[in-house]
Amino acid sequence: MTRSCLGVVLAGGAGSRVGGADKGLLLLQGRPLVAHVLDALHLQCDAVLVVANRNLDEYSRFAKTVRDESESHAGPLAGIVAALTDSTVAASSHSCEWLLTVPVDCPHPPEGLRERLQSTLAKSEQPGCAFVHDGDGAQPLFALYRLSQGATLLGSARAALRSHASVLRWQVEIAARAVDFSDQRAAFHNLNTPQDFSDYERA
């Protein structure tokens, strides 16, 4: 793989199924969930970033952290907008070609995530984004963005955020490519409830 990649953990959820707790800071095997996700990203990316809308000081213990562009829990699209806006991307735009996003509630995204998404985008200069399809459905938060189209992506993402669009709806609008990961479906299992955390640790 050529050029560098910024890995972004989207950690702005409301935690409604864990009693309003900040899911990324809940412990899994004795460590905050976000630490597990960052471990996986460090293997594939040259730099990492966390986007959150609360507890920024806590998250900043693990990686550079920025606030999403929302006064409340506007969903992961607000986090993507913040990542595209962040000065980390702007400052490294000449050498950083890719932005890889993953949700904070998936502790171990697959090792070949970036490589397979990037291979799809490398076949053409047109798509600005590729996202995962796990065989059962789209997984739009697992996505790779081409930063040479960053300004265009940011403008369309902000418009989609204002219209309360979902991430998948926005990705469809920008003609993003779905990439088959049906052979690694289990890797995209996310932890939504306290029981999910317990089951994962037992497994």
Tab-separated table of C-alpha atoms in Angstrom, residues 4-104:
chain	number	residue	atom	x	y	z
A	4	SER	CA	-0.415	7.117	4.463
A	5	CYS	CA	-3.766	6.507	6.089
A	6	LEU	CA	-5.482	8.160	9.035
A	7	GLY	CA	-7.575	5.736	11.089
A	8	VAL	CA	-10.634	7.219	12.775
A	9	VAL	CA	-12.657	5.692	15.603
A	10	LEU	CA	-16.236	6.979	15.625
A	11	ALA	CA	-17.149	7.156	19.316
A	12	GLY	CA	-20.056	9.592	19.430
A	13	GLY	CA	-22.918	7.251	20.248
A	14	ALA	CA	-25.498	7.934	22.934
A	15	GLY	CA	-25.032	4.533	24.615
A	16	SER	CA	-28.788	4.059	24.896
A	17	ARG	CA	-28.475	0.273	25.244
A	18	VAL	CA	-25.837	0.479	27.973
A	19	GLY	CA	-27.778	2.799	30.257
A	20	GLY	CA	-26.464	5.981	28.667
A	21	ALA	CA	-22.845	5.111	29.417
A	22	ASP	CA	-20.086	6.063	26.998
A	23	LYS	CA	-19.620	2.713	25.297
A	24	GLY	CA	-16.062	3.297	24.143
A	25	LEU	CA	-14.908	3.732	27.738
A	26	LEU	CA	-16.578	0.581	29.083
A	27	LEU	CA	-14.142	-2.137	30.046
A	28	LEU	CA	-13.583	-5.199	27.895
A	29	GLN	CA	-11.081	-7.708	29.245
A	30	GLY	CA	-9.870	-5.080	31.690
A	31	ARG	CA	-9.278	-2.302	29.122
A	32	PRO	CA	-11.559	0.390	27.677
A	33	LEU	CA	-13.209	-0.769	24.471
A	34	VAL	CA	-11.654	2.096	22.507
A	35	ALA	CA	-8.165	0.790	23.339
A	36	HIS	CA	-8.918	-2.513	21.607
A	37	VAL	CA	-10.186	-0.735	18.491
A	38	LEU	CA	-7.145	1.548	18.368
A	39	ASP	CA	-4.835	-1.476	18.634
A	40	ALA	CA	-6.419	-2.850	15.477
A	41	LEU	CA	-6.179	0.474	13.643
A	42	HIS	CA	-2.524	0.979	14.524
A	43	LEU	CA	-1.736	-2.171	12.533
A	44	GLN	CA	-3.262	-0.683	9.367
A	45	CYS	CA	-2.907	3.085	9.673
A	46	ASP	CA	-0.070	5.584	10.057
A	47	ALA	CA	-1.954	7.810	12.512
A	48	VAL	CA	-5.155	7.512	14.515
A	49	LEU	CA	-7.902	9.847	15.675
A	50	VAL	CA	-10.921	9.483	17.947
A	51	VAL	CA	-14.078	11.490	17.278
A	52	ALA	CA	-16.403	11.801	20.275
A	53	ASN	CA	-18.999	14.188	21.680
A	54	ARG	CA	-18.305	13.699	25.409
A	55	ASN	CA	-15.477	12.616	27.693
A	56	LEU	CA	-12.883	14.013	25.306
A	57	ASP	CA	-10.259	14.188	28.050
A	58	GLU	CA	-10.675	10.490	28.749
A	59	TYR	CA	-10.414	9.524	25.087
A	60	SER	CA	-7.371	11.753	24.624
A	61	ARG	CA	-5.442	9.436	26.942
A	62	PHE	CA	-5.453	6.929	24.094
A	63	ALA	CA	-5.194	9.059	20.919
A	64	LYS	CA	-5.726	12.531	19.581
A	65	THR	CA	-9.419	13.298	20.048
A	66	VAL	CA	-11.756	15.823	18.447
A	67	ARG	CA	-15.394	16.670	19.046
A	68	ASP	CA	-17.948	15.848	16.381
A	69	GLU	CA	-19.917	18.617	14.707
A	70	SER	CA	-23.060	18.327	16.778
A	71	GLU	CA	-24.539	19.808	19.908
A	72	SER	CA	-26.110	16.435	20.739
A	73	HIS	CA	-25.912	12.856	19.522
A	74	ALA	CA	-26.451	13.451	15.805
A	75	GLY	CA	-25.098	10.059	14.808
A	76	PRO	CA	-21.934	8.837	13.117
A	77	LEU	CA	-22.240	11.131	10.109
A	78	ALA	CA	-21.394	14.022	12.443
A	79	GLY	CA	-18.240	12.141	13.374
A	80	ILE	CA	-17.267	11.642	9.751
A	81	VAL	CA	-17.751	15.355	9.098
A	82	ALA	CA	-15.498	16.167	12.052
A	83	ALA	CA	-12.819	13.752	10.856
A	84	LEU	CA	-12.813	15.258	7.375
A	85	THR	CA	-12.639	18.734	8.892
A	86	ASP	CA	-9.946	18.063	11.450
A	87	SER	CA	-6.615	19.780	11.152
A	88	THR	CA	-4.873	16.407	11.252
A	89	VAL	CA	-6.279	15.703	7.814
A	90	ALA	CA	-5.690	19.231	6.539
A	91	ALA	CA	-2.101	19.374	7.749
A	92	SER	CA	-1.177	16.042	6.201
A	93	SER	CA	-3.215	16.297	3.013
A	94	HIS	CA	-0.149	16.178	0.788
A	95	SER	CA	1.032	12.836	2.168
A	96	CYS	CA	-2.106	11.334	3.700
A	97	GLU	CA	-4.278	9.895	0.972
A	98	TRP	CA	-6.777	7.770	2.900
A	99	LEU	CA	-9.137	8.060	5.848
A	100	LEU	CA	-10.365	4.793	7.358
A	101	THR	CA	-13.348	4.869	9.722
A	102	VAL	CA	-14.523	2.207	12.160
A	103	PRO	CA	-17.122	2.302	14.966
A	104	VAL	CA	-15.977	2.163	18.575
